[in-house]
Amino acid sequence: MSNSDFTPRDTFGSKFGIIAAAAGSAVGLGNIWKFPYVAGQNGGGAFLIVYLLFIIAIGLPVMMSEFSIGRRAQRNAIGSFKKLAPGSPWYLVGVMGVAAAFLILSFYSAVAGWTLEYISKSVTNAFAGKNESELNLMFGNFISGTWRPLFWQLLFMIFTVWIVMAGIKKGIEKYTKVLMPLLVVIIIILCIRSLTLPGAGEGLAFLFRPDFSKLTTDAVLGALGQAFFSLSLGMGTLITYGSYIGKQYNLSGTVIQVSATDTIIAIMAGIAIFPAVFAFGIDPAEGPGLVFITLPNIFQQMPGGYFFALVFFVLLAVAALTSSISVLEVVVAYFVEELHISRKRATMIAALMISVLGVFCTLSFGVMSEVTIFGLGFFNLMDFTASNLLLPLGGLFIVLFVGWVLGAERSRNEISNQGTLRVGYFPVFMFLVKFIAPFAITLVFIYGLGLLRL
Ligand code: TRP
């Protein structure tokens, strides 16, 4: 029996610390690796518009709901529901979130491992003089291997474990504060280089000129999944982080700043990638390798490319790390508070279980590429199940919970810091969580899963 129930909870140390940690969670491979490739596969501009609509109508209310639940309950993703709605099945929403954390980190760590490999390739100047097809082959050869991708994936898991073990203030907050702003600077430089390549206009048109004839129901479901994934919503990451936010801080300000930062970085990643994709004749629907093939191409075309490549991949790995710790933290906070396992041991057990799943994700590009379930390889299956199913479903229940169970009075109380902040937007928020967001998520689900055909 541990005494964790009696020790005061760890909290974030400052307002900037909260934003850095939450934005650190949101900004990650989802923005730089996933957004461009999913947008590329789904036709570009029209996907972007639907994605932005989902961020505003669904993402913002879900994020506000998660923070409110967590801060009010002062518990982990599962414990929060148990505390706020005792004796009800609502805690199952948290259970689903913890399950989603396992799936997400299993494939996330695989891709994060790729960034480590690309750091090492940058160090050895491996991209120099290679053309598009050689870089493509280089990527393909690497991910279809066995030991190399596994080695990097496990190393990345070790970094994640190391930070999560250190706890909130000394671990998560310390690292995010410094490194995130640096990443933004590098992306801006990449945007400039990409935009000045010959033929850049075509890439911009692809990203910003919507062609709604390309918008399939799959693309709409994909946009919803991407909105959830990118903002770290739907599985209790932000419930958990919300529980570390002091009662004196303004939640709505945090929501706006985190969502805006996340969205701007995703769009900037798109601006860095697509002009180059078209300039180099890369297929925008290339898939998960898109950034790993396109960016080395850009680095080669710029002065100081060796240096920029190295710094970029280091920062991308760090961005992945500040996200992966927030995924692992969901599981660890649950293990510690509900199962009374020590933080150290909880972190190890969770990471070990996730790594086992992770091995299958990595091998699904190589020796296990023939193995498919519902027509998807293991990596894609984990991603699809978590991002397009579990996260939106979790988000649906989270807004319903705030709208109909926690209710207007308690929600207003939490959001307004016990009535000390003015919350003129509150009726709009309530309307969104009670009706609009649940309706929109349900509709996208029904069509996206093909339960009904347009
Ligand atoms: N949002 C992160 C990214 O864009 C990934 C992530 C972190 C996440 N925590 C999450 C995704 C919780 C879903 C749920 O890379």
XYZ file of N, CA and C and ligand atoms in Angstrom, residues 25-31 104 108 228-235 237 262 319 323-324 326-327 391, ligand 1:
90
model
N 2.876 18.479 -25.605
C 2.128 17.248 -25.874
C 1.491 17.314 -27.250
N 0.865 18.444 -27.547
C 0.122 18.560 -28.805
C 1.062 18.586 -30.008
N 2.107 19.396 -29.914
C 3.015 19.521 -31.051
C 3.985 18.353 -31.065
N 3.941 17.604 -32.124
C 4.837 16.450 -32.186
C 4.856 15.885 -33.595
N 5.057 14.585 -33.667
C 5.083 13.935 -34.972
C 3.754 14.108 -35.688
N 2.681 14.290 -34.913
C 1.364 14.511 -35.500
C 1.353 15.711 -36.438
N 2.059 16.754 -36.073
C 2.083 17.955 -36.891
C 3.030 17.823 -38.070
N -1.333 4.030 -29.244
C -0.674 5.190 -29.850
C 0.829 5.144 -29.634
N 3.801 5.314 -32.321
C 4.476 6.610 -32.198
C 5.975 6.419 -31.949
N -8.054 15.144 -33.566
C -7.913 14.586 -32.223
C -6.465 14.240 -31.918
N -5.836 13.570 -32.875
C -4.470 13.129 -32.657
C -3.538 14.310 -32.440
N -3.682 15.302 -33.300
C -2.746 16.409 -33.244
C -2.909 17.235 -31.970
N -4.163 17.397 -31.507
C -4.373 18.190 -30.290
C -4.236 17.338 -29.020
N -3.864 16.079 -29.159
C -3.739 15.165 -27.995
C -5.058 14.977 -27.265
N -6.159 14.848 -28.009
C -7.464 14.769 -27.368
C -8.049 13.366 -27.398
N -9.009 13.150 -26.528
C -9.846 11.962 -26.618
C -9.374 10.773 -25.817
N -8.215 10.852 -25.177
C -7.782 9.700 -24.382
C -7.330 10.086 -22.984
N -5.171 12.454 -21.990
C -3.883 13.119 -21.781
C -4.124 14.475 -21.124
N -0.594 24.574 -32.059
C -0.577 23.276 -32.723
C -0.988 23.404 -34.186
N 10.509 16.997 -30.038
C 9.062 17.240 -30.115
C 8.306 15.933 -29.922
N 5.774 14.734 -26.620
C 4.449 14.154 -26.845
C 4.359 12.762 -26.253
N 5.389 11.965 -26.466
C 5.320 10.578 -26.006
C 5.245 10.517 -24.477
N 3.655 12.509 -22.670
C 2.275 12.813 -22.269
C 1.349 11.630 -22.506
N 1.723 10.770 -23.439
C 0.925 9.559 -23.663
C 1.210 8.556 -22.537
N -10.057 7.686 -30.296
C -9.979 9.093 -29.881
C -11.289 9.849 -30.114
N -0.441 15.221 -30.276
C 0.791 14.523 -30.403
C 1.351 14.768 -31.785
O 0.772 15.507 -32.539
C 0.656 13.054 -30.091
C -0.040 12.820 -28.810
C 0.409 13.097 -27.568
C -1.334 12.320 -28.630
N -0.520 12.799 -26.635
C -1.611 12.319 -27.254
C -2.285 11.886 -29.524
C -2.841 11.924 -26.788
C -3.500 11.492 -29.044
C -3.792 11.516 -27.686
O 2.349 14.265 -32.147
